[in-house]
Structures are given as structure tokens and as C-alpha cells.
Amino acid sequence: AAIQIRKQLPACCGALWALAISCYGRKVIMQEESDQELEAILEQLPAGTQQIGFYSYGELAPNQDLGICSLYNETMTLTVIYEADDAL
């Protein structure tokens, strides 16, 4: 996800803020290695990106195949907020 986001960012932008929401089930499975996925996110985003996050108990999102909202488990969502250098 971080690689896809990086490709969509403009060439020059100001400060970046990444919000990572990970399912608690991922922490249970990954145990001490759960920090590695957070480090991997920061490695893919521009230097100086600030990251914050929390654990959830699953995510609700549209299911394209069913056409309804579904509960997803053991997933992580990543949102990046930035201010473009040419912002008004």
C-alpha cells in the first residue's frame, strides 16, 4: 500500500502524515515482528514522514463482489495526508 501511495504523491509536497490502522489480529499473529511492517511503511514514504496509528478489531469497507459493506479482519489501512507546496 505504501508503494502505491508513493507513486500517487506529487513530485514535490510539504510535510506528510501517515495514519496506520492495523487489526489487532495482525499483532497477535506477528507478535514482536509487528513493528517491522510499520518500519516498512516509513521506508517507502518520503523522508520526514510522520506516522501515527492504532489497533482496531477489523475494518468495514465496501465489498466490490457483493456490493455491500463487509468486515475485514487481519488487515491494515493506511491514509496519507499532505500539504502540497503550492497550496493556497
Coordinates of C-alpha atoms in Angstrom, one line a residue:
A1 CA 0.0 0.0 0.0
A2 CA 2.8 2.4 0.8
I3 CA 4.4 1.8 -2.6
Q4 CA 1.1 2.6 -4.3
I5 CA 0.6 5.7 -2.3
R6 CA 4.2 6.9 -3.0
K7 CA 3.6 6.6 -6.7
Q8 CA 0.5 8.8 -6.4
L9 CA 2.1 11.6 -4.5
P10 CA 3.1 14.7 -6.4
A11 CA 6.8 15.2 -7.1
C12 CA 7.1 18.0 -4.5
C13 CA 4.9 18.2 -1.5
G14 CA 5.3 19.5 2.0
A15 CA 5.1 17.5 5.3
L16 CA 3.5 14.1 5.1
W17 CA 1.5 12.4 7.9
A18 CA 0.7 8.7 7.7
L19 CA -2.2 7.2 9.7
A20 CA -1.8 3.4 10.0
I21 CA -4.7 1.4 11.4
S22 CA -3.9 -2.3 11.9
C23 CA -6.2 -5.0 13.0
Y24 CA -5.3 -6.4 16.4
G25 CA -5.3 -9.9 14.8
R26 CA -2.2 -8.9 12.9
K27 CA -0.4 -8.1 16.1
V28 CA -1.4 -11.4 17.6
I29 CA 0.0 -13.3 14.5
M30 CA 3.1 -11.2 14.0
Q31 CA 3.9 -10.8 17.7
E32 CA 7.3 -9.0 18.2
E33 CA 7.6 -8.5 14.4
S34 CA 4.6 -6.2 14.2
D35 CA 6.9 -3.2 14.4
Q36 CA 8.6 -4.3 11.1
E37 CA 5.5 -3.5 9.0
L38 CA 5.4 0.0 10.4
E39 CA 9.1 0.5 9.6
A40 CA 8.5 -0.9 6.1
I41 CA 5.8 1.8 5.5
L42 CA 8.2 4.6 6.5
E43 CA 10.9 3.2 4.2
Q44 CA 8.5 3.5 1.3
L45 CA 7.3 7.0 2.0
P46 CA 9.4 10.2 1.6
A47 CA 11.9 11.0 4.4
G48 CA 10.5 13.0 7.2
T49 CA 7.1 11.4 7.1
Q50 CA 5.4 11.4 10.5
Q51 CA 3.5 8.2 11.3
I52 CA 0.8 7.6 14.0
G53 CA -1.6 4.7 14.3
F54 CA -3.6 2.4 16.5
Y55 CA -5.0 -1.1 16.6
S56 CA -8.6 -1.9 15.6
Y57 CA -10.7 -5.0 15.7
G58 CA -11.3 -5.3 12.0
E59 CA -12.3 -2.8 9.3
L60 CA -15.5 -2.1 7.5
A61 CA -15.2 -1.4 3.8
P62 CA -17.2 -1.9 0.6
N63 CA -17.0 -5.4 -1.0
Q64 CA -17.0 -4.9 -4.7
D65 CA -18.0 -8.5 -5.4
L66 CA -21.0 -8.5 -3.1
G67 CA -21.9 -4.8 -3.4
I68 CA -22.3 -4.4 0.4
C69 CA -20.2 -3.3 3.3
S70 CA -18.2 -6.2 4.8
L71 CA -16.0 -6.8 7.9
Y72 CA -12.3 -7.4 7.1
N73 CA -10.0 -9.0 9.6
E74 CA -6.2 -9.0 9.9
T75 CA -5.8 -6.1 7.6
M76 CA -4.1 -2.7 7.8
T77 CA -5.4 0.5 6.3
L78 CA -3.0 3.4 5.5
T79 CA -4.0 7.0 5.0
V80 CA -1.5 9.7 4.0
I81 CA -2.3 13.4 4.4
Y82 CA 0.0 16.0 2.9
E83 CA 0.0 19.7 2.1
A84 CA 1.2 20.5 -1.5
D85 CA 3.9 23.1 -1.7
D86 CA 1.7 25.2 -4.0
A87 CA -1.3 25.1 -1.7
L88 CA -3.3 28.4 -1.3

